[in-house]
mmCIF file with all atom_site columns, N, CA and C in Angstrom:
data_model
loop_
_atom_site.group_PDB
_atom_site.id
_atom_site.type_symbol
_atom_site.label_atom_id
_atom_site.label_alt_id
_atom_site.label_comp_id
_atom_site.label_asym_id
_atom_site.label_entity_id
_atom_site.label_seq_id
_atom_site.pdbx_PDB_ins_code
_atom_site.Cartn_x
_atom_site.Cartn_y
_atom_site.Cartn_z
_atom_site.occupancy
_atom_site.B_iso_or_equiv
_atom_site.pdbx_formal_charge
_atom_site.auth_seq_id
_atom_site.auth_comp_id
_atom_site.auth_asym_id
_atom_site.auth_atom_id
_atom_site.pdbx_PDB_model_num
ATOM 1   N N  . UNK A 1 1  ? 96.017 112.074 121.506 1.00 79.00 ? 264 UNK A N  1
ATOM 2   C CA . UNK A 1 1  ? 95.380 110.760 121.502 1.00 79.00 ? 264 UNK A CA 1
ATOM 3   C C  . UNK A 1 1  ? 95.908 109.883 120.361 1.00 79.00 ? 264 UNK A C  1
ATOM 4   N N  . UNK A 1 2  ? 95.898 108.607 120.597 1.00 82.00 ? 265 UNK A N  1
ATOM 5   C CA . UNK A 1 2  ? 96.376 107.637 119.612 1.00 82.00 ? 265 UNK A CA 1
ATOM 6   C C  . UNK A 1 2  ? 95.228 106.696 119.256 1.00 82.00 ? 265 UNK A C  1
ATOM 7   N N  . UNK A 1 3  ? 95.006 106.493 117.965 1.00 83.00 ? 266 UNK A N  1
ATOM 8   C CA . UNK A 1 3  ? 93.974 105.576 117.496 1.00 83.00 ? 266 UNK A CA 1
ATOM 9   C C  . UNK A 1 3  ? 94.476 104.147 117.653 1.00 83.00 ? 266 UNK A C  1
ATOM 10  N N  . UNK A 1 4  ? 93.684 103.307 118.304 1.00 85.00 ? 267 UNK A N  1
ATOM 11  C CA . UNK A 1 4  ? 94.026 101.895 118.476 1.00 85.00 ? 267 UNK A CA 1
ATOM 12  C C  . UNK A 1 4  ? 92.936 101.071 117.814 1.00 85.00 ? 267 UNK A C  1
ATOM 13  N N  . UNK A 1 5  ? 93.326 100.193 116.928 1.00 86.00 ? 268 UNK A N  1
ATOM 14  C CA . UNK A 1 5  ? 92.380 99.335  116.220 1.00 86.00 ? 268 UNK A CA 1
ATOM 15  C C  . UNK A 1 5  ? 92.687 97.892  116.594 1.00 86.00 ? 268 UNK A C  1
ATOM 16  N N  . UNK A 1 6  ? 91.690 97.181  117.093 1.00 87.00 ? 269 UNK A N  1
ATOM 17  C CA . UNK A 1 6  ? 91.883 95.776  117.456 1.00 87.00 ? 269 UNK A CA 1
ATOM 18  C C  . UNK A 1 6  ? 91.747 94.907  116.210 1.00 87.00 ? 269 UNK A C  1
ATOM 19  N N  . UNK A 1 7  ? 92.585 93.908  116.132 1.00 87.00 ? 270 UNK A N  1
ATOM 20  C CA . UNK A 1 7  ? 92.555 92.973  115.018 1.00 87.00 ? 270 UNK A CA 1
ATOM 21  C C  . UNK A 1 7  ? 92.755 91.586  115.593 1.00 87.00 ? 270 UNK A C  1
ATOM 22  N N  . UNK A 1 8  ? 91.816 90.706  115.369 1.00 88.00 ? 271 UNK A N  1
ATOM 23  C CA . UNK A 1 8  ? 91.939 89.372  115.942 1.00 88.00 ? 271 UNK A CA 1
ATOM 24  C C  . UNK A 1 8  ? 90.786 88.490  115.515 1.00 88.00 ? 271 UNK A C  1
ATOM 25  N N  . UNK A 1 9  ? 90.537 87.484  116.319 1.00 87.00 ? 272 UNK A N  1
ATOM 26  C CA . UNK A 1 9  ? 89.522 86.485  116.014 1.00 87.00 ? 272 UNK A CA 1
ATOM 27  C C  . UNK A 1 9  ? 88.255 86.817  116.791 1.00 87.00 ? 272 UNK A C  1
ATOM 28  N N  . UNK A 1 10 ? 87.116 86.793  116.109 1.00 85.00 ? 273 UNK A N  1
ATOM 29  C CA . UNK A 1 10 ? 85.833 87.023  116.765 1.00 85.00 ? 273 UNK A CA 1
ATOM 30  C C  . UNK A 1 10 ? 85.513 85.871  117.711 1.00 85.00 ? 273 UNK A C  1
ATOM 31  N N  . UNK A 1 11 ? 84.491 86.035  118.509 1.00 88.00 ? 274 UNK A N  1
ATOM 32  C CA . UNK A 1 11 ? 84.084 85.041  119.492 1.00 88.00 ? 274 UNK A CA 1
ATOM 33  C C  . UNK A 1 11 ? 83.353 83.889  118.797 1.00 88.00 ? 274 UNK A C  1
ATOM 34  N N  . UNK A 1 12 ? 84.126 82.938  118.279 1.00 88.00 ? 275 UNK A N  1
ATOM 35  C CA . UNK A 1 12 ? 83.576 81.772  117.585 1.00 88.00 ? 275 UNK A CA 1
ATOM 36  C C  . UNK A 1 12 ? 84.312 80.525  118.058 1.00 88.00 ? 275 UNK A C  1
ATOM 37  N N  . UNK A 1 13 ? 83.713 79.366  117.828 1.00 89.00 ? 276 UNK A N  1
ATOM 38  C CA . UNK A 1 13 ? 84.392 78.124  118.149 1.00 89.00 ? 276 UNK A CA 1
ATOM 39  C C  . UNK A 1 13 ? 85.593 77.960  117.225 1.00 89.00 ? 276 UNK A C  1
ATOM 40  N N  . UNK A 1 14 ? 86.688 77.450  117.757 1.00 86.00 ? 277 UNK A N  1
ATOM 41  C CA . UNK A 1 14 ? 87.905 77.266  116.980 1.00 86.00 ? 277 UNK A CA 1
ATOM 42  C C  . UNK A 1 14 ? 87.769 76.164  115.951 1.00 86.00 ? 277 UNK A C  1
ATOM 43  N N  . UNK A 1 15 ? 88.634 76.225  114.965 1.00 90.00 ? 278 UNK A N  1
ATOM 44  C CA . UNK A 1 15 ? 88.682 75.217  113.918 1.00 90.00 ? 278 UNK A CA 1
ATOM 45  C C  . UNK A 1 15 ? 90.005 74.473  114.017 1.00 90.00 ? 278 UNK A C  1
ATOM 46  N N  . UNK A 1 16 ? 90.089 73.369  113.311 1.00 94.00 ? 279 UNK A N  1
ATOM 47  C CA . UNK A 1 16 ? 91.340 72.615  113.223 1.00 94.00 ? 279 UNK A CA 1
ATOM 48  C C  . UNK A 1 16 ? 91.888 72.752  111.818 1.00 94.00 ? 279 UNK A C  1
ATOM 49  N N  . UNK A 1 17 ? 93.195 72.708  111.706 1.00 94.00 ? 280 UNK A N  1
ATOM 50  C CA . UNK A 1 17 ? 93.830 72.767  110.401 1.00 94.00 ? 280 UNK A CA 1
ATOM 51  C C  . UNK A 1 17 ? 95.256 73.239  110.542 1.00 94.00 ? 280 UNK A C  1
ATOM 52  N N  . UNK A 1 18 ? 95.945 73.324  109.420 1.00 96.00 ? 281 UNK A N  1
ATOM 53  C CA . UNK A 1 18 ? 97.318 73.819  109.495 1.00 96.00 ? 281 UNK A CA 1
ATOM 54  C C  . UNK A 1 18 ? 97.285 75.336  109.659 1.00 96.00 ? 281 UNK A C  1
ATOM 55  N N  . UNK A 1 19 ? 98.404 75.897  110.004 1.00 95.00 ? 282 UNK A N  1
ATOM 56  C CA . UNK A 1 19 ? 98.434 77.324  110.346 1.00 95.00 ? 282 UNK A CA 1
ATOM 57  C C  . UNK A 1 19 ? 98.002 78.216  109.181 1.00 95.00 ? 282 UNK A C  1
ATOM 58  N N  . UNK A 1 20 ? 98.404 77.884  107.955 1.00 95.00 ? 283 UNK A N  1
ATOM 59  C CA . UNK A 1 20 ? 98.025 78.703  106.802 1.00 95.00 ? 283 UNK A CA 1
ATOM 60  C C  . UNK A 1 20 ? 96.511 78.714  106.615 1.00 95.00 ? 283 UNK A C  1
ATOM 61  N N  . UNK A 1 21 ? 95.885 77.544  106.709 1.00 95.00 ? 284 UNK A N  1
ATOM 62  C CA . UNK A 1 21 ? 94.431 77.454  106.557 1.00 95.00 ? 284 UNK A CA 1
ATOM 63  C C  . UNK A 1 21 ? 93.710 78.243  107.648 1.00 95.00 ? 284 UNK A C  1
ATOM 64  N N  . UNK A 1 22 ? 94.205 78.153  108.877 1.00 94.00 ? 285 UNK A N  1
ATOM 65  C CA . UNK A 1 22 ? 93.558 78.843  109.991 1.00 94.00 ? 285 UNK A CA 1
ATOM 66  C C  . UNK A 1 22 ? 93.701 80.355  109.866 1.00 94.00 ? 285 UNK A C  1
ATOM 67  N N  . UNK A 1 23 ? 94.881 80.816  109.474 1.00 94.00 ? 286 UNK A N  1
ATOM 68  C CA . UNK A 1 23 ? 95.072 82.253  109.289 1.00 94.00 ? 286 UNK A CA 1
ATOM 69  C C  . UNK A 1 23 ? 94.133 82.789  108.215 1.00 94.00 ? 286 UNK A C  1
ATOM 70  N N  . UNK A 1 24 ? 93.972 82.040  107.130 1.00 94.00 ? 287 UNK A N  1
ATOM 71  C CA . UNK A 1 24 ? 93.055 82.451  106.066 1.00 94.00 ? 287 UNK A CA 1
ATOM 72  C C  . UNK A 1 24 ? 91.608 82.426  106.550 1.00 94.00 ? 287 UNK A C  1
ATOM 73  N N  . UNK A 1 25 ? 91.231 81.381  107.283 1.00 92.00 ? 288 UNK A N  1
ATOM 74  C CA . UNK A 1 25 ? 89.854 81.249  107.767 1.00 92.00 ? 288 UNK A CA 1
ATOM 75  C C  . UNK A 1 25 ? 89.468 82.400  108.690 1.00 92.00 ? 288 UNK A C  1
ATOM 76  N N  . UNK A 1 26 ? 90.427 82.883  109.479 1.00 92.00 ? 289 UNK A N  1
ATOM 77  C CA . UNK A 1 26 ? 90.148 83.951  110.434 1.00 92.00 ? 289 UNK A CA 1
ATOM 78  C C  . UNK A 1 26 ? 90.529 85.333  109.910 1.00 92.00 ? 289 UNK A C  1
ATOM 79  N N  . UNK A 1 27 ? 90.956 85.415  108.659 1.00 91.00 ? 290 UNK A N  1
ATOM 80  C CA . UNK A 1 27 ? 91.271 86.715  108.067 1.00 91.00 ? 290 UNK A CA 1
ATOM 81  C C  . UNK A 1 27 ? 92.542 87.337  108.596 1.00 91.00 ? 290 UNK A C  1
ATOM 82  N N  . UNK A 1 28 ? 93.478 86.526  109.033 1.00 94.00 ? 291 UNK A N  1
ATOM 83  C CA . UNK A 1 28 ? 94.723 87.040  109.605 1.00 94.00 ? 291 UNK A CA 1
ATOM 84  C C  . UNK A 1 28 ? 95.921 86.846  108.676 1.00 94.00 ? 291 UNK A C  1
ATOM 85  N N  . UNK A 1 29 ? 95.677 86.924  107.378 1.00 96.00 ? 292 UNK A N  1
ATOM 86  C CA . UNK A 1 29 ? 96.779 86.842  106.425 1.00 96.00 ? 292 UNK A CA 1
ATOM 87  C C  . UNK A 1 29 ? 97.478 88.197  106.353 1.00 96.00 ? 292 UNK A C  1
ATOM 88  N N  . UNK A 1 30 ? 98.677 88.207  105.853 1.00 96.00 ? 293 UNK A N  1
ATOM 89  C CA . UNK A 1 30 ? 99.430 89.459  105.725 1.00 96.00 ? 293 UNK A CA 1
ATOM 90  C C  . UNK A 1 30 ? 98.656 90.463  104.878 1.00 96.00 ? 293 UNK A C  1
ATOM 91  N N  . UNK A 1 31 ? 98.035 89.996  103.811 1.00 97.00 ? 294 UNK A N  1
ATOM 92  C CA . UNK A 1 31 ? 97.283 90.885  102.926 1.00 97.00 ? 294 UNK A CA 1
ATOM 93  C C  . UNK A 1 31 ? 96.116 91.543  103.659 1.00 97.00 ? 294 UNK A C  1
ATOM 94  N N  . UNK A 1 32 ? 95.381 90.762  104.436 1.00 95.00 ? 295 UNK A N  1
ATOM 95  C CA . UNK A 1 32 ? 94.243 91.312  105.177 1.00 95.00 ? 295 UNK A CA 1
ATOM 96  C C  . UNK A 1 32 ? 94.698 92.303  106.241 1.00 95.00 ? 295 UNK A C  1
ATOM 97  N N  . UNK A 1 33 ? 95.793 92.000  106.910 1.00 95.00 ? 296 UNK A N  1
ATOM 98  C CA . UNK A 1 33 ? 96.312 92.901  107.940 1.00 95.00 ? 296 UNK A CA 1
ATOM 99  C C  . UNK A 1 33 ? 96.750 94.222  107.313 1.00 95.00 ? 296 UNK A C  1
ATOM 100 N N  . UNK A 1 34 ? 97.439 94.158  106.182 1.00 96.00 ? 297 UNK A N  1
ATOM 101 C CA . UNK A 1 34 ? 97.867 95.377  105.489 1.00 96.00 ? 297 UNK A CA 1
ATOM 102 C C  . UNK A 1 34 ? 96.649 96.210  105.103 1.00 96.00 ? 297 UNK A C  1
ATOM 103 N N  . UNK A 1 35 ? 95.604 95.569  104.604 1.00 94.00 ? 298 UNK A N  1
ATOM 104 C CA . UNK A 1 35 ? 94.388 96.286  104.213 1.00 94.00 ? 298 UNK A CA 1
ATOM 105 C C  . UNK A 1 35 ? 93.750 96.977  105.415 1.00 94.00 ? 298 UNK A C  1
ATOM 106 N N  . UNK A 1 36 ? 93.679 96.299  106.545 1.00 92.00 ? 299 UNK A N  1
ATOM 107 C CA . UNK A 1 36 ? 93.101 96.905  107.754 1.00 92.00 ? 299 UNK A CA 1
ATOM 108 C C  . UNK A 1 36 ? 93.935 98.092  108.226 1.00 92.00 ? 299 UNK A C  1
ATOM 109 N N  . UNK A 1 37 ? 95.254 97.986  108.129 1.00 92.00 ? 300 UNK A N  1
ATOM 110 C CA . UNK A 1 37 ? 96.123 99.099  108.521 1.00 92.00 ? 300 UNK A CA 1
ATOM 111 C C  . UNK A 1 37 ? 95.875 100.295 107.609 1.00 92.00 ? 300 UNK A C  1
ATOM 112 N N  . UNK A 1 38 ? 95.775 100.048 106.300 1.00 94.00 ? 301 UNK A N  1
ATOM 113 C CA . UNK A 1 38 ? 95.514 101.138 105.355 1.00 94.00 ? 301 UNK A CA 1
ATOM 114 C C  . UNK A 1 38 ? 94.177 101.810 105.648 1.00 94.00 ? 301 UNK A C  1
ATOM 115 N N  . UNK A 1 39 ? 93.137 101.022 105.954 1.00 91.00 ? 302 UNK A N  1
ATOM 116 C CA . UNK A 1 39 ? 91.830 101.583 106.286 1.00 91.00 ? 302 UNK A CA 1
ATOM 117 C C  . UNK A 1 39 ? 91.917 102.446 107.542 1.00 91.00 ? 302 UNK A C  1
ATOM 118 N N  . UNK A 1 40 ? 92.661 101.975 108.524 1.00 89.00 ? 303 UNK A N  1
ATOM 119 C CA . UNK A 1 40 ? 92.802 102.709 109.780 1.00 89.00 ? 303 UNK A CA 1
ATOM 120 C C  . UNK A 1 40 ? 93.533 104.025 109.561 1.00 89.00 ? 303 UNK A C  1
ATOM 121 N N  . UNK A 1 41 ? 94.574 104.008 108.745 1.00 89.00 ? 304 UNK A N  1
ATOM 122 C CA . UNK A 1 41 ? 95.342 105.226 108.471 1.00 89.00 ? 304 UNK A CA 1
ATOM 123 C C  . UNK A 1 41 ? 94.470 106.246 107.741 1.00 89.00 ? 304 UNK A C  1
ATOM 124 N N  . UNK A 1 42 ? 93.611 105.781 106.821 1.00 90.00 ? 305 UNK A N  1
ATOM 125 C CA . UNK A 1 42 ? 92.715 106.679 106.090 1.00 90.00 ? 305 UNK A CA 1
ATOM 126 C C  . UNK A 1 42 ? 91.796 107.446 107.033 1.00 90.00 ? 305 UNK A C  1
ATOM 127 N N  . UNK A 1 43 ? 91.316 106.781 108.068 1.00 79.00 ? 306 UNK A N  1
ATOM 128 C CA . UNK A 1 43 ? 90.347 107.382 108.987 1.00 79.00 ? 306 UNK A CA 1
ATOM 129 C C  . UNK A 1 43 ? 91.001 108.167 110.110 1.00 79.00 ? 306 UNK A C  1
ATOM 130 N N  . UNK A 1 44 ? 92.280 108.350 110.026 1.00 67.00 ? 307 UNK A N  1
ATOM 131 C CA . UNK A 1 44 ? 93.017 109.046 111.079 1.00 67.00 ? 307 UNK A CA 1
ATOM 132 C C  . UNK A 1 44 ? 92.750 110.521 111.056 1.00 67.00 ? 307 UNK A C  1
#
């Protein structure tokens, strides 16, 4: 079996802004993604 972890935007109304602001608002920055990957690997 392979562990699959979903990472994305929750069911909320969208916002307007430039791409950097939106990625930060939704927690999709490189730093946040790396942290989620590390958490997932720990629980493997």
